[in-house]
Tab-separated table of C-alpha atoms in Angstrom:
chain	number	residue	atom	x	y	z
K	378	MET	CA	97.415	63.195	131.552
K	379	LYS	CA	99.816	61.886	128.562
K	380	LEU	CA	97.013	61.766	126.197
K	381	ASN	CA	96.031	65.077	127.405
K	382	ILE	CA	99.054	66.246	126.386
K	383	LYS	CA	99.133	65.056	123.171
K	384	VAL	CA	95.566	66.193	121.991
K	385	LYS	CA	97.201	69.496	123.101
K	386	LYS	CA	100.340	69.646	120.818
K	387	ALA	CA	98.036	68.557	118.591
K	388	TYR	CA	96.173	71.467	118.775
K	389	PHE	CA	98.619	73.961	118.675
K	390	LEU	CA	100.147	72.012	115.706
K	391	LEU	CA	97.242	72.075	113.787
K	392	ILE	CA	96.622	76.005	114.740
K	393	GLY	CA	100.698	76.014	113.280
K	394	LEU	CA	99.511	74.766	110.333
K	395	ILE	CA	96.648	77.168	109.638
K	396	ALA	CA	98.710	80.034	110.288
K	397	ILE	CA	101.114	79.018	107.992
K	398	ALA	CA	98.252	78.658	104.953
K	399	VAL	CA	96.666	81.506	105.957
K	400	ASN	CA	100.427	83.647	105.843
K	401	ALA	CA	100.992	82.100	102.433
K	402	GLN	CA	97.186	83.119	101.494
K	403	GLN	CA	97.443	87.129	102.644
K	404	ASP	CA	99.853	89.325	102.162
K	405	PRO	CA	101.264	92.068	105.515
K	406	GLN	CA	98.716	94.501	106.138
K	407	TYR	CA	99.481	97.870	107.066
K	408	THR	CA	97.909	100.854	109.253
K	409	GLN	CA	99.492	103.547	107.931
K	410	TYR	CA	98.379	102.312	103.873
K	411	MET	CA	98.695	105.966	102.816
K	412	TYR	CA	102.250	106.080	102.815
K	413	ASN	CA	103.171	102.777	101.645
K	414	THR	CA	100.966	102.797	97.991
K	415	MET	CA	103.720	100.964	96.030
K	416	THR	CA	103.595	97.715	97.940
K	417	VAL	CA	100.046	97.176	96.335
K	418	ASN	CA	99.597	99.643	93.880
K	419	SER	CA	102.821	100.085	91.782
K	420	ALA	CA	101.014	102.648	89.165
K	421	TYR	CA	101.681	105.191	92.386
K	422	ALA	CA	105.593	104.305	91.112
K	423	GLY	CA	106.822	108.912	89.962
K	424	SER	CA	103.228	109.826	90.886
K	425	THR	CA	104.773	112.211	93.284
K	426	GLY	CA	106.939	114.069	91.020
K	427	ALA	CA	110.259	113.358	92.934
K	428	LEU	CA	112.808	110.569	94.005
K	429	GLU	CA	110.914	108.929	97.151
K	430	ALA	CA	111.642	106.128	99.340
K	431	THR	CA	110.054	104.715	102.917
K	432	LEU	CA	111.071	102.517	105.715
K	433	LEU	CA	108.231	100.595	107.329
K	434	HIS	CA	108.510	98.508	109.984
K	435	ARG	CA	105.310	96.851	112.278
K	436	SER	CA	105.020	94.230	115.183
K	437	GLN	CA	101.687	92.641	115.003
K	438	TRP	CA	100.208	90.944	118.657
K	439	THR	CA	103.492	91.729	120.491
K	440	GLY	CA	103.815	89.612	123.536
K	441	LEU	CA	101.995	87.136	121.117
K	442	ASP	CA	104.937	83.977	120.590
K	443	GLY	CA	105.398	83.669	116.298
K	444	ALA	CA	103.346	86.512	115.843
K	445	PRO	CA	103.922	88.222	112.502
K	446	GLN	CA	106.819	91.128	112.028
K	447	THR	CA	106.935	92.829	108.729
K	448	GLN	CA	109.636	95.315	107.243
K	449	SER	CA	108.765	96.891	103.618
K	450	LEU	CA	111.661	99.035	101.761
K	451	THR	CA	110.300	101.213	98.491
K	452	ILE	CA	112.262	103.394	96.266
K	453	ASP	CA	110.185	105.347	93.634
K	454	ALA	CA	111.285	108.193	91.104
K	455	PRO	CA	109.781	109.564	87.644
K	456	ILE	CA	111.422	109.109	84.477
K	457	GLY	CA	110.279	111.980	82.146
K	458	SER	CA	107.165	113.058	82.418
K	459	ASN	CA	105.396	110.053	81.882
K	460	VAL	CA	107.333	106.690	82.911
K	461	GLY	CA	107.856	106.200	87.085
K	462	LEU	CA	109.805	103.369	88.239
K	463	GLY	CA	110.640	101.546	91.577
K	464	PHE	CA	111.923	98.711	93.688
K	465	SER	CA	109.925	97.114	96.538
K	466	ALA	CA	111.763	94.404	99.403
K	467	VAL	CA	108.927	93.246	101.647
K	468	ASN	CA	110.320	90.828	104.266
K	469	ASP	CA	107.038	89.051	106.294
K	470	LYS	CA	107.136	86.928	109.348
K	471	LEU	CA	105.568	85.285	111.477
K	472	GLY	CA	106.080	81.434	113.531
K	473	PRO	CA	108.267	79.526	111.796
K	474	SER	CA	107.659	80.889	107.819
K	475	SER	CA	109.183	84.041	106.456
K	476	GLU	CA	108.690	85.551	103.024
K	477	ILE	CA	110.349	87.706	101.308
K	478	TYR	CA	109.273	90.337	98.513
K	479	LEU	CA	111.832	91.606	96.552
K	480	GLU	CA	109.884	93.521	92.941
K	481	GLY	CA	110.612	96.262	90.212
K	482	ASN	CA	107.716	98.450	89.378
K	483	PHE	CA	106.790	100.499	86.646
K	484	SER	CA	104.348	103.253	85.612
K	485	TYR	CA	103.472	105.109	82.068
K	486	THR	CA	101.187	108.203	83.071
K	487	VAL	CA	98.179	110.410	81.135
K	488	ASN	CA	97.206	113.657	81.549
K	489	LEU	CA	93.648	113.212	81.276
K	490	ASN	CA	93.349	117.348	81.966
K	491	HIS	CA	95.859	119.912	83.305
K	492	ASP	CA	95.488	118.587	86.911
K	493	MET	CA	93.987	115.096	86.231
K	494	LYS	CA	96.295	111.886	86.024
K	495	LEU	CA	95.899	108.429	85.150
K	496	ALA	CA	98.821	106.253	85.827
K	497	PHE	CA	99.263	101.914	84.734
K	498	GLY	CA	101.302	100.043	86.491
K	499	VAL	CA	102.657	96.566	86.778
K	500	LYS	CA	105.210	95.121	88.701
K	501	ALA	CA	107.776	92.164	88.187
K	502	GLY	CA	109.411	89.783	90.588
K	503	ILE	CA	110.467	86.961	92.925
K	504	ARG	CA	108.793	85.462	95.966
K	505	SER	CA	110.516	83.131	97.887
K	506	LEU	CA	109.254	80.820	101.016
K	507	ASP	CA	111.307	79.376	103.873
K	508	VAL	CA	109.526	77.320	106.671
K	509	ASP	CA	111.934	76.279	110.195
K	510	TRP	CA	109.492	74.035	112.432
K	511	SER	CA	112.920	74.541	114.433
K	512	LYS	CA	112.319	77.601	115.306
K	513	GLY	CA	108.200	76.163	116.205
K	514	ARG	CA	107.426	76.275	120.033
K	515	TYR	CA	105.981	73.493	119.758
K	516	TYR	CA	109.353	72.024	118.205
K	517	ASP	CA	109.873	68.023	118.859
K	518	ASN	CA	113.036	66.453	116.914
K	519	THR	CA	111.326	62.656	116.694
K	520	ASP	CA	108.742	64.157	115.095
K	521	VAL	CA	108.950	63.680	110.880
K	522	LEU	CA	106.331	66.708	110.291
K	523	LEU	CA	108.646	68.866	112.151
K	524	ASN	CA	111.548	67.870	110.280
K	525	ASN	CA	110.104	68.457	106.552
K	526	ASN	CA	111.707	72.039	106.901
K	527	ILE	CA	110.651	74.374	103.354
K	528	GLU	CA	114.027	76.242	102.221
K	529	SER	CA	114.280	79.239	99.907
K	530	LYS	CA	110.936	78.356	97.844
K	531	ILE	CA	110.873	80.645	94.705
K	532	LYS	CA	107.714	81.453	92.406
K	533	PRO	CA	107.383	84.504	89.946
K	534	SER	CA	104.625	87.532	90.825
K	535	PHE	CA	103.847	89.462	87.616
K	536	GLY	CA	100.763	92.757	89.592
K	537	ALA	CA	99.036	95.694	87.535
K	538	GLY	CA	97.754	98.628	88.717
K	539	LEU	CA	95.479	102.354	88.158
K	540	TYR	CA	96.097	104.784	89.706
K	541	LEU	CA	93.784	108.227	88.933
K	542	TYR	CA	94.695	110.965	91.230
K	543	LYS	CA	94.949	115.165	91.745
K	544	GLU	CA	96.214	117.412	93.943
K	545	LYS	CA	93.480	116.715	96.423
K	546	TRP	CA	92.502	113.124	95.704
K	547	TYR	CA	93.703	109.824	94.607
K	548	ALA	CA	91.945	106.575	93.864
K	549	GLY	CA	93.111	103.120	92.837
K	550	ILE	CA	92.532	98.984	91.832
K	551	SER	CA	95.846	97.284	91.603
K	552	VAL	CA	96.067	93.403	91.653
K	553	PRO	CA	99.847	93.186	93.448
K	554	SER	CA	100.193	89.368	91.531
K	555	PHE	CA	98.388	87.486	89.360
K	556	LEU	CA	100.925	84.401	89.323
K	557	ARG	CA	99.206	81.351	91.024
K	558	ALA	CA	102.156	78.609	92.851
K	559	ASP	CA	100.485	75.569	93.567
K	560	TYR	CA	102.487	72.535	95.107
K	561	TYR	CA	101.784	69.321	97.203
K	562	ASP	CA	103.920	68.694	99.677
K	563	ASP	CA	103.893	63.969	101.043
K	564	VAL	CA	104.602	65.157	104.706
K	565	LYS	CA	102.148	67.481	105.271
K	566	GLU	CA	99.889	65.866	103.237
K	567	ALA	CA	98.538	69.165	102.277
K	568	LEU	CA	98.312	71.830	98.712
K	569	LEU	CA	99.193	75.008	98.938
K	570	SER	CA	98.162	78.291	97.014
K	571	ASP	CA	98.161	81.805	96.362
K	572	ARG	CA	95.067	83.709	96.045
K	573	LEU	CA	94.113	86.660	94.263
K	574	HIS	CA	94.411	89.644	96.682
K	575	TYR	CA	92.083	93.112	94.661
K	576	TYR	CA	93.368	96.368	96.421
K	577	PHE	CA	91.013	99.467	96.342
K	578	ILE	CA	92.369	102.199	97.848
K	579	GLY	CA	90.975	106.804	97.874
K	580	GLY	CA	91.829	108.969	99.696
K	581	TYR	CA	90.817	113.157	99.852
K	582	VAL	CA	92.649	116.077	101.489
K	583	PHE	CA	90.679	118.909	102.911
K	584	ASP	CA	91.425	122.267	103.974
K	585	LEU	CA	89.323	123.071	106.745
K	586	SER	CA	91.696	126.289	107.241
K	587	ASP	CA	94.454	127.646	106.164
K	588	ASN	CA	96.556	125.498	109.013
K	589	LEU	CA	94.392	121.986	109.233
K	590	LYS	CA	93.824	120.526	106.547
K	591	PHE	CA	91.692	117.338	106.835
K	592	LYS	CA	92.962	113.675	105.239
K	593	PRO	CA	90.251	110.872	104.995
K	594	ALA	CA	91.359	107.388	103.277
K	595	ALA	CA	90.131	103.551	102.773
K	596	MET	CA	91.507	99.964	101.156
K	597	ALA	CA	89.691	97.390	100.619
K	598	LYS	CA	91.340	93.925	100.381
K	599	LEU	CA	88.664	90.734	98.743
K	600	VAL	CA	90.637	88.099	98.450
K	601	SER	CA	88.721	85.026	97.527
K	602	GLY	CA	87.854	82.326	100.072
K	603	ALA	CA	88.184	84.779	102.313
K	604	PRO	CA	86.941	87.868	104.888
K	605	ILE	CA	86.519	91.703	102.906
K	606	THR	CA	89.377	93.747	105.064
K	607	VAL	CA	87.965	97.078	104.140
K	608	ASP	CA	90.281	100.062	106.361
K	609	LEU	CA	88.324	103.325	106.956
K	610	SER	CA	91.372	106.248	108.600
K	611	ALA	CA	90.852	109.835	109.282
K	612	ASN	CA	93.768	112.293	109.971
K	613	PHE	CA	94.775	115.436	110.519
K	614	LEU	CA	97.239	117.917	109.097
K	615	ILE	CA	98.183	120.625	111.781
K	616	GLN	CA	99.845	123.636	110.228
K	617	GLU	CA	101.337	121.271	107.431
K	618	LYS	CA	103.774	120.041	110.405
K	619	LEU	CA	102.115	117.562	112.568
K	620	THR	CA	99.675	114.942	111.640
K	621	LEU	CA	96.808	113.592	113.925
K	622	GLY	CA	94.580	110.725	113.253
K	623	ALA	CA	92.430	107.245	114.042
K	624	SER	CA	91.278	104.133	111.828
K	625	TYR	CA	89.402	101.529	111.929
K	626	ARG	CA	90.036	97.516	109.956
K	627	PHE	CA	86.495	96.403	110.421
K	628	ASP	CA	86.137	93.121	112.794
K	629	ASP	CA	89.295	93.301	113.570
K	630	SER	CA	91.049	96.635	114.887
K	631	MET	CA	91.084	100.667	116.059
K	632	SER	CA	94.368	103.022	115.329
K	633	ALA	CA	95.374	105.719	116.592
K	634	LEU	CA	98.636	107.813	114.201
K	635	VAL	CA	100.517	110.749	115.463
K	636	GLY	CA	103.408	111.640	112.717
K	637	PHE	CA	105.147	114.628	112.079
K	638	GLN	CA	107.012	116.429	109.466
K	639	ILE	CA	110.307	116.636	110.413
K	640	THR	CA	111.668	118.513	107.590
K	641	LYS	CA	110.309	119.428	104.244
K	642	SER	CA	111.957	116.336	102.726
K	643	LEU	CA	111.784	113.060	105.609
K	644	TYR	CA	108.073	112.702	107.247
K	645	ALA	CA	107.728	109.801	110.877
K	646	GLY	CA	105.425	107.749	111.590
K	647	TYR	CA	104.035	105.983	114.361
K	648	ALA	CA	100.715	103.714	114.121
K	649	PHE	CA	99.133	101.610	117.877
K	650	ASP	CA	96.383	98.850	116.353
K	651	TYR	CA	94.391	98.173	119.351
K	652	THR	CA	92.676	94.805	118.599
K	653	VAL	CA	88.673	94.271	119.425
K	654	THR	CA	88.556	90.543	118.318
K	655	ASP	CA	89.173	88.123	121.762
K	656	LEU	CA	92.449	87.421	120.670
K	657	ASN	CA	92.943	90.881	122.828
K	658	LYS	CA	93.361	88.466	125.550
K	659	TYR	CA	96.843	87.227	124.535
K	660	ASN	CA	98.378	90.241	122.800
K	661	ASN	CA	99.754	94.197	123.949
K	662	GLY	CA	98.570	95.599	120.503
K	663	SER	CA	100.680	96.108	116.623
K	664	HIS	CA	103.647	99.129	116.334
K	665	GLU	CA	104.269	100.525	113.019
K	666	ILE	CA	106.959	102.863	112.496
K	667	ILE	CA	107.431	103.977	108.610
K	668	LEU	CA	110.155	107.014	107.967
K	669	ARG	CA	109.437	108.690	104.572
K	670	PHE	CA	111.704	110.478	102.479
K	671	GLN	CA	110.841	112.756	99.222
K	672	MET	CA	113.379	114.774	97.066
K	673	PRO	CA	111.655	118.371	96.318
K	674	GLN	CA	109.702	118.479	93.314
K	675	LYS	CA	109.930	119.771	90.286
K	676	SER	CA	106.626	120.792	89.394
K	677	SER	CA	103.920	122.937	90.741
K	678	GLN	CA	100.774	120.195	89.249
K	679	ILE	CA	102.016	117.602	91.090
K	680	LYS	CA	100.144	117.167	94.665
K	681	SER	CA	102.362	117.593	98.206
K	682	PRO	CA	103.938	114.703	100.058
K	683	ARG	CA	102.561	116.161	102.175
K	684	PHE	CA	99.062	114.542	102.224
K	685	PHE	CA	99.490	110.810	100.643
């Protein structure tokens, strides 16, 4: 019996360590990525032509102890006709670990023709990692491994992106951070290393009628040493007020999305993810809430804030 307990403890500890390592190598994921673009692509800053602020909360795999929780805040605005500035803050938690991203964003836009624009973006900031093993479910205060916390380990971040768009469509490619921070921990006897994340995004708006628009979107994330993550979504905008849609993340989950344009400036959205893997036996799905505020636009040539 004692042996089985030790084996189980070792098993759960191993799973926890793997989860921490994966979290350190994987950026947070979002279902409503089409409304939260600047967290992955700095070139988006200022592209709506007005001040914009977005607040998002995501609870992933609810009902599962130590499951990921993410909050993000982004603010951006155009400065003049070609420059955009923005700030993004992300708080990402998984089990006993917590990561905070604080980054500034800069974009410069080139007019390719009267209605097509290409923005070049860069972002820079810091990322902080904390691990408190006492918050783990299988914490043992006599275990040396579980008493070696990581407190506010700071590392710089620097990323870049391209964002091409017109009134009815957009496409982008980005790397949120090029900098890799490798370090060796003599207690864990492991090398922890960030990996480069490559994001590809795109979307289009089809006018099906005066009161109905179809808005498909896609995002692909490539990380070396990890499976490619692909999200496909299809949203319908009804009378420029109500958004209904669905999305699918390959080999991971399917989602339902709903949103409402409360005022011309304020949008609220909700997404529910249902896991399609064996993990669905152990969680009650994922919930994501988003609020987006946009000031009235100064230019009629900039895309509508209700599109993407």
